mmCIF file with all atom_site columns, C-alpha atoms in Angstrom:
data_model
loop_
_atom_site.group_PDB
_atom_site.id
_atom_site.type_symbol
_atom_site.label_atom_id
_atom_site.label_alt_id
_atom_site.label_comp_id
_atom_site.label_asym_id
_atom_site.label_entity_id
_atom_site.label_seq_id
_atom_site.pdbx_PDB_ins_code
_atom_site.Cartn_x
_atom_site.Cartn_y
_atom_site.Cartn_z
_atom_site.occupancy
_atom_site.B_iso_or_equiv
_atom_site.pdbx_formal_charge
_atom_site.auth_seq_id
_atom_site.auth_comp_id
_atom_site.auth_asym_id
_atom_site.auth_atom_id
_atom_site.pdbx_PDB_model_num
ATOM 1  C CA . MET A 1 1  ? -9.893  36.879 -29.166 1.00 48.00 ? 1  MET A CA 1
ATOM 2  C CA . MET A 1 2  ? -9.416  35.733 -32.729 1.00 48.00 ? 2  MET A CA 1
ATOM 3  C CA . GLN A 1 3  ? -11.159 32.609 -34.069 1.00 50.00 ? 3  GLN A CA 1
ATOM 4  C CA . GLU A 1 4  ? -7.827  30.783 -34.575 1.00 51.00 ? 4  GLU A CA 1
ATOM 5  C CA . GLU A 1 5  ? -6.958  31.431 -30.911 1.00 52.00 ? 5  GLU A CA 1
ATOM 6  C CA . ILE A 1 6  ? -10.244 29.843 -29.853 1.00 59.00 ? 6  ILE A CA 1
ATOM 7  C CA . GLN A 1 7  ? -9.434  26.789 -31.992 1.00 63.00 ? 7  GLN A CA 1
ATOM 8  C CA . ASN A 1 8  ? -6.020  26.453 -30.293 1.00 67.00 ? 8  ASN A CA 1
ATOM 9  C CA . ASN A 1 9  ? -7.128  26.804 -26.678 1.00 80.00 ? 9  ASN A CA 1
ATOM 10 C CA . ILE A 1 10 ? -5.066  25.037 -24.020 1.00 79.00 ? 10 ILE A CA 1
ATOM 11 C CA . CYS A 1 11 ? -8.157  23.352 -22.559 1.00 81.00 ? 11 CYS A CA 1
ATOM 12 C CA . GLY A 1 12 ? -8.195  21.233 -25.718 1.00 84.00 ? 12 GLY A CA 1
ATOM 13 C CA . LEU A 1 13 ? -11.899 21.885 -26.288 1.00 89.00 ? 13 LEU A CA 1
ATOM 14 C CA . SER A 1 14 ? -13.448 22.149 -29.739 1.00 89.00 ? 14 SER A CA 1
ATOM 15 C CA . PRO A 1 15 ? -15.702 25.198 -30.170 1.00 90.00 ? 15 PRO A CA 1
ATOM 16 C CA . GLN A 1 16 ? -17.699 23.228 -32.759 1.00 92.00 ? 16 GLN A CA 1
ATOM 17 C CA . ALA A 1 17 ? -18.641 20.673 -30.079 1.00 93.00 ? 17 ALA A CA 1
ATOM 18 C CA . PHE A 1 18 ? -20.498 23.470 -28.267 1.00 93.00 ? 18 PHE A CA 1
ATOM 19 C CA . GLU A 1 19 ? -22.459 24.802 -31.249 1.00 94.00 ? 19 GLU A CA 1
ATOM 20 C CA . LYS A 1 20 ? -26.137 23.863 -31.200 1.00 95.00 ? 20 LYS A CA 1
ATOM 21 C CA . GLU A 1 21 ? -29.525 25.516 -31.400 1.00 95.00 ? 21 GLU A CA 1
ATOM 22 C CA . ILE A 1 22 ? -31.722 24.959 -28.341 1.00 91.00 ? 22 ILE A CA 1
ATOM 23 C CA . GLU A 1 23 ? -35.234 26.419 -28.321 1.00 90.00 ? 23 GLU A CA 1
ATOM 24 C CA . GLY A 1 24 ? -34.229 28.822 -31.094 1.00 94.00 ? 24 GLY A CA 1
ATOM 25 C CA . LYS A 1 25 ? -31.074 30.058 -29.334 1.00 92.00 ? 25 LYS A CA 1
ATOM 26 C CA . LYS A 1 26 ? -27.522 29.236 -30.423 1.00 96.00 ? 26 LYS A CA 1
ATOM 27 C CA . THR A 1 27 ? -25.045 27.872 -27.905 1.00 94.00 ? 27 THR A CA 1
ATOM 28 C CA . ALA A 1 28 ? -21.337 28.614 -28.074 1.00 94.00 ? 28 ALA A CA 1
ATOM 29 C CA . LEU A 1 29 ? -18.033 28.161 -26.276 1.00 93.00 ? 29 LEU A CA 1
ATOM 30 C CA . TYR A 1 30 ? -16.131 31.216 -25.043 1.00 93.00 ? 30 TYR A CA 1
ATOM 31 C CA . ILE A 1 31 ? -12.476 31.183 -24.028 1.00 92.00 ? 31 ILE A CA 1
ATOM 32 C CA . LEU A 1 32 ? -11.189 33.818 -21.586 1.00 93.00 ? 32 LEU A CA 1
ATOM 33 C CA . LYS A 1 33 ? -7.423  34.084 -21.225 1.00 91.00 ? 33 LYS A CA 1
ATOM 34 C CA . ASN A 1 34 ? -5.277  36.374 -19.078 1.00 92.00 ? 34 ASN A CA 1
ATOM 35 C CA . LYS A 1 35 ? -1.740  37.672 -19.664 1.00 93.00 ? 35 LYS A CA 1
ATOM 36 C CA . LYS A 1 36 ? -0.245  34.805 -17.645 1.00 91.00 ? 36 LYS A CA 1
ATOM 37 C CA . GLY A 1 37 ? -1.800  32.244 -19.993 1.00 86.00 ? 37 GLY A CA 1
ATOM 38 C CA . HIS A 1 38 ? -4.452  31.008 -17.574 1.00 92.00 ? 38 HIS A CA 1
ATOM 39 C CA . GLU A 1 39 ? -7.645  30.085 -19.358 1.00 94.00 ? 39 GLU A CA 1
ATOM 40 C CA . ILE A 1 40 ? -11.339 29.639 -18.606 1.00 94.00 ? 40 ILE A CA 1
ATOM 41 C CA . ALA A 1 41 ? -13.759 27.962 -21.006 1.00 94.00 ? 41 ALA A CA 1
ATOM 42 C CA . VAL A 1 42 ? -17.446 28.782 -20.516 1.00 94.00 ? 42 VAL A CA 1
ATOM 43 C CA . THR A 1 43 ? -20.619 28.188 -22.518 1.00 93.00 ? 43 THR A CA 1
ATOM 44 C CA . ASN A 1 44 ? -23.540 30.542 -22.913 1.00 92.00 ? 44 ASN A CA 1
ATOM 45 C CA . TYR A 1 45 ? -25.817 27.637 -21.907 1.00 90.00 ? 45 TYR A CA 1
ATOM 46 C CA . GLY A 1 46 ? -26.343 28.300 -18.200 1.00 86.00 ? 46 GLY A CA 1
ATOM 47 C CA . GLY A 1 47 ? -22.877 29.794 -17.992 1.00 89.00 ? 47 GLY A CA 1
ATOM 48 C CA . ALA A 1 48 ? -21.449 26.277 -17.638 1.00 91.00 ? 48 ALA A CA 1
ATOM 49 C CA . LEU A 1 49 ? -17.739 26.334 -16.832 1.00 93.00 ? 49 LEU A CA 1
ATOM 50 C CA . VAL A 1 50 ? -16.187 23.504 -18.822 1.00 92.00 ? 50 VAL A CA 1
ATOM 51 C CA . GLY A 1 51 ? -12.503 24.232 -18.287 1.00 93.00 ? 51 GLY A CA 1
ATOM 52 C CA . ILE A 1 52 ? -10.264 26.179 -15.914 1.00 94.00 ? 52 ILE A CA 1
ATOM 53 C CA . MET A 1 53 ? -6.577  25.921 -16.790 1.00 94.00 ? 53 MET A CA 1
ATOM 54 C CA . VAL A 1 54 ? -4.222  27.127 -14.054 1.00 94.00 ? 54 VAL A CA 1
ATOM 55 C CA . PRO A 1 55 ? -0.668  26.129 -13.102 1.00 91.00 ? 55 PRO A CA 1
ATOM 56 C CA . ASP A 1 56 ? 0.195   23.586 -10.431 1.00 88.00 ? 56 ASP A CA 1
ATOM 57 C CA . LYS A 1 57 ? 3.111   24.129 -8.025  1.00 89.00 ? 57 LYS A CA 1
ATOM 58 C CA . LYS A 1 58 ? 5.579   23.161 -10.786 1.00 92.00 ? 58 LYS A CA 1
ATOM 59 C CA . GLY A 1 59 ? 4.018   25.608 -13.235 1.00 90.00 ? 59 GLY A CA 1
ATOM 60 C CA . THR A 1 60 ? 2.368   22.977 -15.420 1.00 91.00 ? 60 THR A CA 1
ATOM 61 C CA . LEU A 1 61 ? -1.079  24.064 -16.598 1.00 91.00 ? 61 LEU A CA 1
ATOM 62 C CA . ALA A 1 62 ? -3.879  21.678 -15.656 1.00 91.00 ? 62 ALA A CA 1
ATOM 63 C CA . ASN A 1 63 ? -7.658  21.686 -15.831 1.00 91.00 ? 63 ASN A CA 1
ATOM 64 C CA . VAL A 1 64 ? -8.899  21.928 -12.242 1.00 91.00 ? 64 VAL A CA 1
ATOM 65 C CA . ILE A 1 65 ? -12.611 21.250 -12.735 1.00 89.00 ? 65 ILE A CA 1
ATOM 66 C CA . GLN A 1 66 ? -14.757 18.409 -13.990 1.00 84.00 ? 66 GLN A CA 1
ATOM 67 C CA . GLY A 1 67 ? -16.283 19.820 -17.130 1.00 84.00 ? 67 GLY A CA 1
ATOM 68 C CA . HIS A 1 68 ? -17.798 18.441 -20.309 1.00 88.00 ? 68 HIS A CA 1
ATOM 69 C CA . ASP A 1 69 ? -16.200 18.268 -23.745 1.00 90.00 ? 69 ASP A CA 1
ATOM 70 C CA . SER A 1 70 ? -19.393 19.084 -25.674 1.00 92.00 ? 70 SER A CA 1
ATOM 71 C CA . ILE A 1 71 ? -22.730 20.838 -25.277 1.00 92.00 ? 71 ILE A CA 1
ATOM 72 C CA . GLU A 1 72 ? -24.389 17.407 -25.403 1.00 92.00 ? 72 GLU A CA 1
ATOM 73 C CA . GLY A 1 73 ? -22.397 16.452 -22.315 1.00 90.00 ? 73 GLY A CA 1
ATOM 74 C CA . VAL A 1 74 ? -23.678 19.539 -20.510 1.00 89.00 ? 74 VAL A CA 1
ATOM 75 C CA . ILE A 1 75 ? -27.293 18.918 -21.554 1.00 88.00 ? 75 ILE A CA 1
ATOM 76 C CA . ASN A 1 76 ? -27.361 15.163 -20.899 1.00 90.00 ? 76 ASN A CA 1
ATOM 77 C CA . SER A 1 77 ? -25.382 15.176 -17.660 1.00 88.00 ? 77 SER A CA 1
ATOM 78 C CA . PRO A 1 78 ? -26.917 13.295 -14.707 1.00 90.00 ? 78 PRO A CA 1
ATOM 79 C CA . GLU A 1 79 ? -25.918 16.432 -12.779 1.00 84.00 ? 79 GLU A CA 1
ATOM 80 C CA . PRO A 1 80 ? -27.534 19.048 -15.062 1.00 73.00 ? 80 PRO A CA 1
ATOM 81 C CA . PHE A 1 81 ? -26.204 22.041 -13.134 1.00 77.00 ? 81 PHE A CA 1
ATOM 82 C CA . LEU A 1 82 ? -22.625 20.812 -12.656 1.00 78.00 ? 82 LEU A CA 1
ATOM 83 C CA . SER A 1 83 ? -20.357 23.872 -12.968 1.00 82.00 ? 83 SER A CA 1
ATOM 84 C CA . THR A 1 84 ? -23.155 26.155 -14.165 1.00 83.00 ? 84 THR A CA 1
ATOM 85 C CA . LEU A 1 85 ? -23.508 29.759 -13.066 1.00 82.00 ? 85 LEU A CA 1
ATOM 86 C CA . VAL A 1 86 ? -27.258 29.837 -13.674 1.00 74.00 ? 86 VAL A CA 1
ATOM 87 C CA . GLY A 1 87 ? -29.458 26.997 -12.419 1.00 66.00 ? 87 GLY A CA 1
ATOM 88 C CA . ARG A 1 88 ? -33.003 26.056 -13.276 1.00 64.00 ? 88 ARG A CA 1
ATOM 89 C CA . TYR A 1 89 ? -34.554 28.946 -11.329 1.00 65.00 ? 89 TYR A CA 1
ATOM 90 C CA . GLY A 1 90 ? -32.293 31.751 -12.609 1.00 66.00 ? 90 GLY A CA 1
ATOM 91 C CA . ASN A 1 91 ? -34.367 34.930 -13.078 1.00 65.00 ? 91 ASN A CA 1
ATOM 92 C CA . ARG A 1 92 ? -37.592 33.084 -12.179 1.00 66.00 ? 92 ARG A CA 1
ATOM 93 C CA . ILE A 1 93 ? -38.096 33.672 -8.452  1.00 69.00 ? 93 ILE A CA 1
ATOM 94 C CA . CYS A 1 94 ? -40.668 36.395 -7.908  1.00 71.00 ? 94 CYS A CA 1
ATOM 95 C CA . ARG A 1 95 ? -40.096 38.452 -4.759  1.00 69.00 ? 95 ARG A CA 1
ATOM 96 C CA . GLY A 1 96 ? -37.468 35.878 -3.742  1.00 59.00 ? 96 GLY A CA 1
#
C-alpha cells in the first residue's frame, strides 16, 4: 500500500499518531484493505487492532470495534490488552 493510501484510510486514523519509540523499537500503524474496500487498522505494538471497517446491512462502512486513535491511547489504556493479539505473556511461557 502506498503512503498516501495510508494517510487516506477510511478508519480516519493518523499514522503519525502511532509513531513512537518504545524500548528502542519503533511503533507503527498498518492498514490492510481488501478488494471490497473493507479495512483493518493494526499496530505493531502487541498487534493491537484499532479499527475494523465493514459494511452494515445498508452497505455503510462502520468501525465495529472499540479501538484507540493513538499509540498513547493503547499504552495508557485502563484495559492494556484491549483488542491486542499478543498479551503480556506472549512468547514467555516455558513448557506451557
